[in-house]
Tab-separated table of C-alpha atoms and ligand atoms in Angstrom:
chain	number	residue	atom	x	y	z
A	1	MET	CA	-15.640	-31.102	50.958
A	2	PRO	CA	-18.548	-32.014	53.413
A	3	LEU	CA	-21.526	-33.919	52.071
A	4	VAL	CA	-23.950	-31.706	50.297
A	5	THR	CA	-27.740	-31.594	49.884
A	6	SER	CA	-29.399	-32.204	46.532
A	7	LYS	CA	-30.799	-28.599	46.255
A	8	GLU	CA	-28.055	-27.034	44.028
A	9	MET	CA	-27.779	-30.432	41.981
A	10	PHE	CA	-31.471	-30.351	41.145
A	11	GLU	CA	-31.397	-26.561	40.259
A	12	LYS	CA	-28.758	-27.160	37.855
A	13	ALA	CA	-30.234	-30.458	36.520
A	14	TYR	CA	-33.741	-28.866	35.940
A	15	LYS	CA	-32.212	-25.967	33.940
A	16	GLY	CA	-29.756	-28.135	32.003
A	17	GLY	CA	-32.205	-30.856	31.109
A	18	TYR	CA	-30.403	-33.711	32.718
A	19	ALA	CA	-30.863	-35.928	35.759
A	20	ILE	CA	-28.560	-36.972	38.757
A	21	GLY	CA	-28.180	-40.656	39.246
A	22	ALA	CA	-29.415	-41.893	42.882
A	23	PHE	CA	-27.678	-45.286	43.396
A	24	ASN	CA	-28.418	-47.546	46.114
A	25	VAL	CA	-25.388	-48.556	48.369
A	26	ASN	CA	-24.889	-51.527	50.549
A	27	ASN	CA	-21.274	-52.093	50.914
A	28	MET	CA	-17.739	-50.800	50.100
A	29	GLU	CA	-17.298	-52.354	46.630
A	30	ILE	CA	-20.554	-50.977	45.382
A	31	ILE	CA	-19.648	-47.338	46.744
A	32	GLN	CA	-16.174	-47.764	45.156
A	33	GLY	CA	-17.488	-48.721	41.795
A	34	ILE	CA	-20.085	-46.001	41.643
A	35	THR	CA	-17.890	-43.183	42.995
A	36	GLU	CA	-14.792	-44.266	40.609
A	37	ALA	CA	-16.900	-43.854	37.714
A	38	ALA	CA	-18.466	-40.499	38.766
A	39	LYS	CA	-14.831	-39.145	39.436
A	40	GLU	CA	-13.642	-39.995	36.002
A	41	LEU	CA	-16.682	-38.403	34.551
A	42	ASN	CA	-16.872	-35.470	36.901
A	43	ALA	CA	-20.517	-36.163	37.834
A	44	PRO	CA	-22.504	-35.156	40.773
A	45	LEU	CA	-23.861	-38.054	42.836
A	46	ILE	CA	-26.697	-39.028	45.212
A	47	LEU	CA	-25.765	-42.299	47.065
A	48	GLN	CA	-28.890	-43.808	48.706
A	49	VAL	CA	-29.313	-46.061	51.715
A	50	SER	CA	-32.525	-48.045	52.283
A	51	ALA	CA	-33.678	-49.257	55.676
A	52	GLY	CA	-32.541	-52.659	54.465
A	53	ALA	CA	-29.099	-51.451	53.648
A	54	ARG	CA	-28.816	-49.824	57.003
A	55	LYS	CA	-29.843	-53.067	58.880
A	56	TYR	CA	-27.368	-55.129	56.680
A	57	ALA	CA	-24.092	-52.704	56.583
A	58	ASN	CA	-24.815	-50.556	59.637
A	59	HIS	CA	-25.454	-46.822	59.683
A	60	THR	CA	-21.990	-45.743	60.729
A	61	TYR	CA	-20.149	-47.913	58.382
A	62	LEU	CA	-22.047	-46.478	55.375
A	63	VAL	CA	-21.620	-43.071	56.477
A	64	LYS	CA	-17.920	-43.485	57.003
A	65	LEU	CA	-17.597	-45.270	53.450
A	66	VAL	CA	-19.353	-42.408	51.886
A	67	GLU	CA	-17.165	-39.984	53.700
A	68	ALA	CA	-14.081	-41.930	52.526
A	69	ALA	CA	-15.398	-41.693	48.939
A	70	ILE	CA	-15.751	-37.976	49.146
A	71	GLU	CA	-12.214	-37.711	50.394
A	72	GLU	CA	-10.951	-39.869	47.512
A	73	THR	CA	-12.854	-38.162	44.785
A	74	GLY	CA	-13.522	-34.583	45.930
A	75	LEU	CA	-16.992	-34.794	44.299
A	76	PRO	CA	-20.307	-33.259	45.461
A	77	ILE	CA	-22.134	-36.201	47.196
A	78	CYS	CA	-25.548	-36.102	48.677
A	79	LEU	CA	-26.316	-38.990	51.100
A	80	HIS	CA	-29.899	-39.948	50.971
A	81	LEU	CA	-32.289	-42.187	52.925
A	82	ASP	CA	-34.249	-44.331	50.445
A	83	HIS	CA	-37.990	-45.065	51.293
A	84	GLY	CA	-37.884	-43.712	54.875
A	85	ASP	CA	-41.168	-45.192	56.401
A	86	SER	CA	-41.412	-43.197	59.536
A	87	PHE	CA	-40.557	-39.915	61.196
A	88	GLU	CA	-38.206	-41.909	63.672
A	89	LEU	CA	-36.085	-43.432	60.816
A	90	CYS	CA	-35.781	-40.083	59.015
A	91	LYS	CA	-34.788	-38.235	62.309
A	92	SER	CA	-32.364	-40.941	63.087
A	93	CYS	CA	-30.598	-40.662	59.577
A	94	ILE	CA	-30.714	-36.704	59.753
A	95	ASP	CA	-29.055	-37.020	63.213
A	96	GLY	CA	-26.600	-39.365	61.986
A	97	GLY	CA	-25.235	-37.193	59.077
A	98	PHE	CA	-27.524	-37.819	56.049
A	99	THR	CA	-28.191	-34.578	54.081
A	100	SER	CA	-31.468	-35.936	52.430
A	101	VAL	CA	-34.225	-38.150	53.308
A	102	MET	CA	-37.147	-39.567	51.662
A	103	ILE	CA	-40.334	-40.028	53.499
A	104	ASP	CA	-42.414	-42.442	51.754
A	105	GLY	CA	-46.221	-41.903	52.781
A	106	SER	CA	-47.474	-43.216	49.468
A	107	HIS	CA	-49.235	-46.054	51.299
A	108	LEU	CA	-51.085	-43.722	53.719
A	109	ASP	CA	-54.173	-42.112	52.665
A	110	TYR	CA	-53.651	-38.337	51.330
A	111	GLU	CA	-54.201	-36.364	54.626
A	112	GLU	CA	-51.971	-38.763	56.612
A	113	ASN	CA	-49.340	-38.622	53.972
A	114	VAL	CA	-49.396	-34.760	54.240
A	115	ALA	CA	-49.303	-34.830	57.839
A	116	LEU	CA	-46.319	-37.239	58.165
A	117	THR	CA	-44.278	-35.583	55.311
A	118	LYS	CA	-44.841	-32.071	56.964
A	119	LYS	CA	-43.391	-33.363	60.174
A	120	VAL	CA	-40.428	-34.751	58.677
A	121	VAL	CA	-39.775	-31.419	56.510
A	122	GLU	CA	-40.018	-29.326	59.607
A	123	TYR	CA	-37.319	-31.496	61.303
A	124	ALA	CA	-35.173	-31.744	58.323
A	125	HIS	CA	-35.091	-28.104	57.388
A	126	ALA	CA	-34.271	-27.211	60.954
A	127	HIS	CA	-31.334	-29.434	60.617
A	128	GLY	CA	-30.059	-28.396	57.137
A	129	ALA	CA	-31.322	-31.409	55.408
A	130	VAL	CA	-33.695	-31.739	52.308
A	131	VAL	CA	-36.830	-34.158	51.879
A	132	GLU	CA	-38.235	-36.087	49.069
A	133	GLY	CA	-41.940	-37.039	49.378
A	134	GLU	CA	-44.058	-39.346	47.307
A	135	LEU	CA	-47.596	-39.395	45.654
A	136	GLY	CA	-48.798	-42.368	43.847
A	137	ARG	CA	-47.640	-45.948	44.365
A	138	LEU	CA	-45.046	-47.981	42.423
A	139	ALA	CA	-45.541	-51.743	41.954
A	140	GLY	CA	-42.521	-53.997	42.705
A	141	ILE	CA	-40.793	-56.191	45.237
A	142	GLU	CA	-37.476	-55.648	47.247
A	143	ASP	CA	-36.472	-56.429	50.817
A	144	ASP	CA	-38.271	-53.695	52.758
A	145	VAL	CA	-40.522	-52.246	49.651
A	146	ASN	CA	-43.303	-54.656	48.545
A	147	VAL	CA	-46.200	-53.445	46.580
A	148	SER	CA	-48.663	-55.721	44.508
A	149	ALA	CA	-49.713	-54.626	41.121
A	150	GLU	CA	-53.348	-54.263	42.405
A	151	ASP	CA	-52.155	-51.899	45.023
A	152	ALA	CA	-50.061	-49.607	42.686
A	153	SER	CA	-51.427	-46.345	41.394
A	154	TYR	CA	-50.559	-43.570	39.109
A	155	THR	CA	-49.836	-40.173	40.639
A	156	ASN	CA	-52.894	-37.935	40.565
A	157	PRO	CA	-51.595	-34.586	39.019
A	158	ALA	CA	-54.463	-32.656	40.627
A	159	GLN	CA	-52.820	-33.351	44.052
A	160	VAL	CA	-49.421	-32.377	43.425
A	161	GLN	CA	-49.399	-28.681	44.037
A	162	ASP	CA	-51.510	-28.851	47.333
A	163	PHE	CA	-49.101	-31.591	48.578
A	164	VAL	CA	-45.964	-29.638	47.780
A	165	GLU	CA	-47.377	-26.369	49.174
A	166	ARG	CA	-48.648	-27.878	52.418
A	167	THR	CA	-45.639	-30.256	53.303
A	168	GLY	CA	-42.816	-27.946	51.910
A	169	VAL	CA	-40.924	-30.899	50.269
A	170	ASP	CA	-37.865	-30.298	48.230
A	171	SER	CA	-38.691	-32.893	45.686
A	172	LEU	CA	-41.530	-35.219	44.738
A	173	ALA	CA	-41.498	-38.927	43.577
A	174	ILE	CA	-44.229	-39.833	41.193
A	175	ALA	CA	-45.647	-42.865	39.735
A	176	ILE	CA	-45.869	-42.978	35.920
A	177	GLY	CA	-45.609	-46.779	35.377
A	178	THR	CA	-42.119	-47.636	36.494
A	179	SER	CA	-41.743	-50.367	39.230
A	180	HIS	CA	-39.327	-51.499	41.632
A	181	GLY	CA	-37.241	-54.730	40.956
A	182	ALA	CA	-36.019	-56.556	37.964
A	183	TYR	CA	-39.453	-57.700	36.609
A	184	LYS	CA	-41.179	-54.516	35.571
A	185	PHE	CA	-42.905	-55.542	32.612
A	186	LYS	CA	-44.047	-58.920	31.291
A	187	PRO	CA	-41.844	-60.646	28.567
A	188	GLY	CA	-43.369	-59.533	25.214
A	189	GLN	CA	-45.047	-56.647	26.733
A	190	LYS	CA	-44.242	-53.074	25.453
A	191	PRO	CA	-42.819	-50.969	28.121
A	192	GLN	CA	-45.005	-47.804	28.476
A	193	LEU	CA	-44.713	-44.854	30.815
A	194	ARG	CA	-47.338	-42.082	31.429
A	195	PHE	CA	-45.418	-39.193	29.845
A	196	ASP	CA	-48.736	-37.333	29.985
A	197	ILE	CA	-48.878	-37.419	33.797
A	198	LEU	CA	-45.179	-36.198	33.863
A	199	GLU	CA	-46.146	-33.321	31.636
A	200	GLU	CA	-49.225	-32.314	33.647
A	201	VAL	CA	-47.226	-32.478	36.899
A	202	GLU	CA	-44.486	-30.227	35.440
A	203	LYS	CA	-47.146	-27.694	34.205
A	204	ARG	CA	-48.474	-27.574	37.748
A	205	LEU	CA	-45.255	-27.505	39.568
A	206	PRO	CA	-42.946	-25.196	37.187
A	207	GLY	CA	-39.192	-25.604	38.156
A	208	PHE	CA	-39.939	-28.163	40.742
A	209	PRO	CA	-37.692	-31.347	40.800
A	210	ILE	CA	-39.286	-34.682	40.115
A	211	VAL	CA	-38.149	-38.123	41.166
A	212	LEU	CA	-38.281	-41.375	39.266
A	213	HIS	CA	-38.071	-44.540	41.250
A	214	GLY	CA	-37.805	-48.054	39.773
A	215	ALA	CA	-35.788	-46.749	36.917
A	216	SER	CA	-33.471	-49.785	36.213
A	217	SER	CA	-33.155	-50.804	32.599
A	218	VAL	CA	-32.568	-54.425	33.597
A	219	VAL	CA	-29.544	-54.453	31.368
A	220	PRO	CA	-29.979	-57.624	29.395
A	221	GLU	CA	-26.165	-58.381	29.158
A	222	TYR	CA	-26.063	-58.839	33.005
A	223	VAL	CA	-28.993	-61.154	32.971
A	224	GLU	CA	-27.535	-63.311	30.254
A	225	THR	CA	-24.267	-63.433	32.030
A	226	ILE	CA	-25.962	-64.690	35.220
A	227	ASN	CA	-27.834	-67.336	33.317
A	228	ALA	CA	-25.027	-68.556	31.236
A	229	ASN	CA	-22.956	-69.034	34.619
A	230	GLY	CA	-25.415	-71.073	36.570
A	231	GLY	CA	-28.072	-68.824	37.279
A	232	SER	CA	-31.699	-69.145	36.382
A	233	MET	CA	-33.376	-65.745	36.241
A	234	PRO	CA	-36.675	-65.588	34.280
A	235	ASP	CA	-36.981	-62.983	31.355
A	236	ALA	CA	-36.819	-59.594	32.895
A	237	VAL	CA	-37.689	-56.460	31.312
A	238	GLY	CA	-36.842	-52.978	32.522
A	239	ILE	CA	-37.193	-49.181	31.578
A	240	PRO	CA	-36.003	-48.451	28.128
A	241	GLU	CA	-33.098	-46.098	28.172
A	242	ASP	CA	-34.796	-43.776	25.561
A	243	MET	CA	-37.747	-43.388	28.009
A	244	LEU	CA	-35.248	-42.341	30.829
A	245	ARG	CA	-33.490	-40.005	28.680
A	246	GLN	CA	-36.790	-38.270	27.909
A	247	ALA	CA	-37.809	-38.119	31.492
A	248	ALA	CA	-34.253	-36.468	32.378
A	249	SER	CA	-34.883	-33.846	29.737
A	250	MET	CA	-38.215	-33.091	31.374
A	251	ALA	CA	-38.694	-32.212	35.097
A	252	VAL	CA	-37.218	-35.355	36.425
A	253	CYS	CA	-33.964	-34.412	38.301
A	254	LYS	CA	-33.217	-37.676	40.225
A	255	ILE	CA	-33.314	-41.213	38.709
A	256	ASN	CA	-33.173	-44.214	41.139
A	257	ILE	CA	-30.989	-47.110	40.277
A	258	ASP	CA	-30.522	-50.353	42.352
A	259	SER	CA	-31.508	-53.456	40.574
A	260	ASP	CA	-29.059	-52.714	37.716
A	261	LEU	CA	-26.339	-52.614	40.193
A	262	ARG	CA	-27.460	-55.913	41.797
A	263	LEU	CA	-27.523	-57.518	38.438
A	264	ALA	CA	-24.056	-56.040	37.439
A	265	MET	CA	-22.452	-57.215	40.829
A	266	THR	CA	-23.927	-60.609	40.687
A	267	ALA	CA	-23.094	-61.121	37.085
A	268	GLY	CA	-19.384	-60.321	37.856
A	269	ILE	CA	-19.193	-62.680	40.872
A	270	ARG	CA	-21.075	-65.575	38.915
A	271	LYS	CA	-18.743	-65.239	35.831
A	272	TYR	CA	-15.601	-65.204	37.915
A	273	MET	CA	-16.573	-68.089	40.136
A	274	ASN	CA	-17.819	-70.458	37.165
A	275	GLU	CA	-14.531	-69.583	35.484
A	276	ASN	CA	-12.444	-70.295	38.534
A	277	PRO	CA	-14.241	-72.830	40.531
A	278	SER	CA	-11.297	-73.466	42.956
A	279	HIS	CA	-10.838	-69.790	44.023
A	280	PHE	CA	-11.910	-68.643	47.314
A	281	ASP	CA	-10.462	-65.244	47.907
A	282	PRO	CA	-13.241	-62.567	48.030
A	283	ARG	CA	-10.964	-60.031	46.506
A	284	GLN	CA	-10.646	-62.182	43.349
A	285	TYR	CA	-14.325	-62.327	42.728
A	286	LEU	CA	-15.342	-58.800	44.170
A	287	LYS	CA	-12.964	-57.260	41.828
A	288	PRO	CA	-14.786	-58.117	38.555
A	289	ALA	CA	-17.925	-57.224	40.291
A	290	ARG	CA	-16.751	-53.701	41.359
A	291	GLN	CA	-15.500	-53.187	37.836
A	292	ASN	CA	-19.133	-54.149	36.465
A	293	ILE	CA	-20.556	-51.571	38.735
A	294	LYS	CA	-18.123	-49.025	37.677
A	295	ASP	CA	-18.844	-49.702	33.934
A	296	LEU	CA	-22.502	-49.731	34.565
A	297	VAL	CA	-22.421	-46.290	36.322
A	298	SER	CA	-20.269	-44.738	33.437
A	299	HIS	CA	-22.746	-45.970	30.973
A	300	LYS	CA	-25.714	-44.470	32.980
A	301	ILE	CA	-23.802	-41.160	33.431
A	302	THR	CA	-22.961	-40.710	29.893
A	303	LYS	CA	-25.882	-42.410	27.922
A	304	VAL	CA	-28.807	-42.001	30.198
A	305	LEU	CA	-28.538	-39.301	32.881
A	306	GLY	CA	-26.639	-36.626	30.736
A	307	CYS	CA	-24.574	-35.532	34.134
A	308	GLU	CA	-21.164	-35.839	32.861
A	309	ASN	CA	-18.899	-32.886	33.569
A	310	LYS	CA	-21.837	-31.262	35.814
A	311	ALA	CA	-19.909	-31.655	39.217
B	401	G3H	O1	-36.392	-49.094	46.238
B	401	G3H	C1	-35.934	-49.787	46.875
B	401	G3H	C2	-34.447	-50.067	46.841
B	401	G3H	O2	-34.039	-50.743	45.709
B	401	G3H	C3	-33.977	-50.593	48.136
B	401	G3H	O3	-34.357	-52.023	48.150
B	401	G3H	O4	-34.988	-52.430	50.531
B	401	G3H	O5	-33.989	-54.334	49.111
B	401	G3H	O6	-32.665	-52.401	50.135
B	401	G3H	P1	-34.022	-52.991	49.639
B	402	13P	P1	-34.993	-50.350	40.758
B	402	13P	O1	-35.252	-51.495	41.277
B	402	13P	O2	-35.586	-50.179	39.284
B	402	13P	O3	-33.395	-50.057	40.542
B	402	13P	O4	-35.368	-48.930	41.559
B	402	13P	C1	-34.612	-48.653	42.561
B	402	13P	C2	-35.316	-47.580	43.415
B	402	13P	O5	-36.287	-46.987	43.105
B	402	13P	C3	-34.776	-47.157	44.604
B	402	13P	O6	-35.521	-46.394	45.477
B	403	ZN	ZN1	-37.705	-46.646	45.071
C-alpha cells in the first residue's frame, strides 16, 4: 500500500466520533514503536515530521523509514509536514513524497495567513496532497516552534468559515487552550480547555475536520521515572485524557502528540542507563525506549483516540 492522505481517515473519524493520532517522528526507533503498536491494534496513523526533525534526520531517511513501516505493517499511513512555515518548505515536502502538509500561518495577520495558505493549497491539491491550516495561536516552546503566553490567542470562531472557504484547506488547527511542550499548565492550576469555542467552530463548519495541537497529557509515570533516574524535570502538567476523549468525540479528528513520546523515550533510556551504568551498546538502551513508545501509543489508541480497529 502506498502512503495515503488523511481525507478518508478524517471522514470516518468524524462520523465515528473518534480521532486519528498524529505522532511526531525523528528516528527509526520512534517510527518502529508507533507503527508496531498501531499494527497490533489495527489503527490508522498519521506520522508527522517537523522542520526540526527534517533537519535532524534528513528528509530521505524519514520518508524511507516510513515506507518501510508501511511495508512491515500494511497500515494506511499518512506522512505529514508539521508546522510548515513557508510555501517552499511545503512544496519541498510534497515534491519529496509527503501526502499532507501543514502551513502554519497563525503568526501572520489574517489576510496574509489566507493568502499563504491558499497558495499552498493550490500547489498541494494539484499534486494529490492535502493541507492543514491554522487559526489562533498556541503557546509553548519546542525547537522550531516558540510562542510566549502573551503572544498566544484563542481561535476566533467568527473567522473559520471565511478562512476555510477562501483557502480551500482540508482541515483546520484551532487554539482552545492546549499548548506545545511539557509545561502546559502551572502546577496546581486546573487544566481547562475552551470547549465552547470548539462547539461554535463545529456549528459553523459542520462535518469539517478540526485538529488539536499541543495535546500531550505529559504522562506522570514517565516524568517520575526520569526524575528517579538522575533527571530533574520541574512539575509538568498536560492535557487530561478525558478532555482529549471529549474533543475526539466532537469535531476533532487529528490529535497531535510529540512531548509524550519524548518523555517515554527519555524515561526508558534513563532507567536503563541508571540500572546498567557500565553498558554502552545503543541497542540495549534504545530497546526499552522503543518499548515505552509502543506502550504509550497503544494506550493512546485504545484509551484516548478510540481508533482501534479503524484501519
Ligand atoms: O509542535 C511541534 C512539534 O512538537 C515539533 O517540535 O520543532 O522540536 O521538532 P520540534
Ligand atoms: P505536544 O507538545 O503537546 O506533544 O504537541 C505536539 C504538537 O502539537 C505537534 O504539532
Ligand atoms: Zn503543533
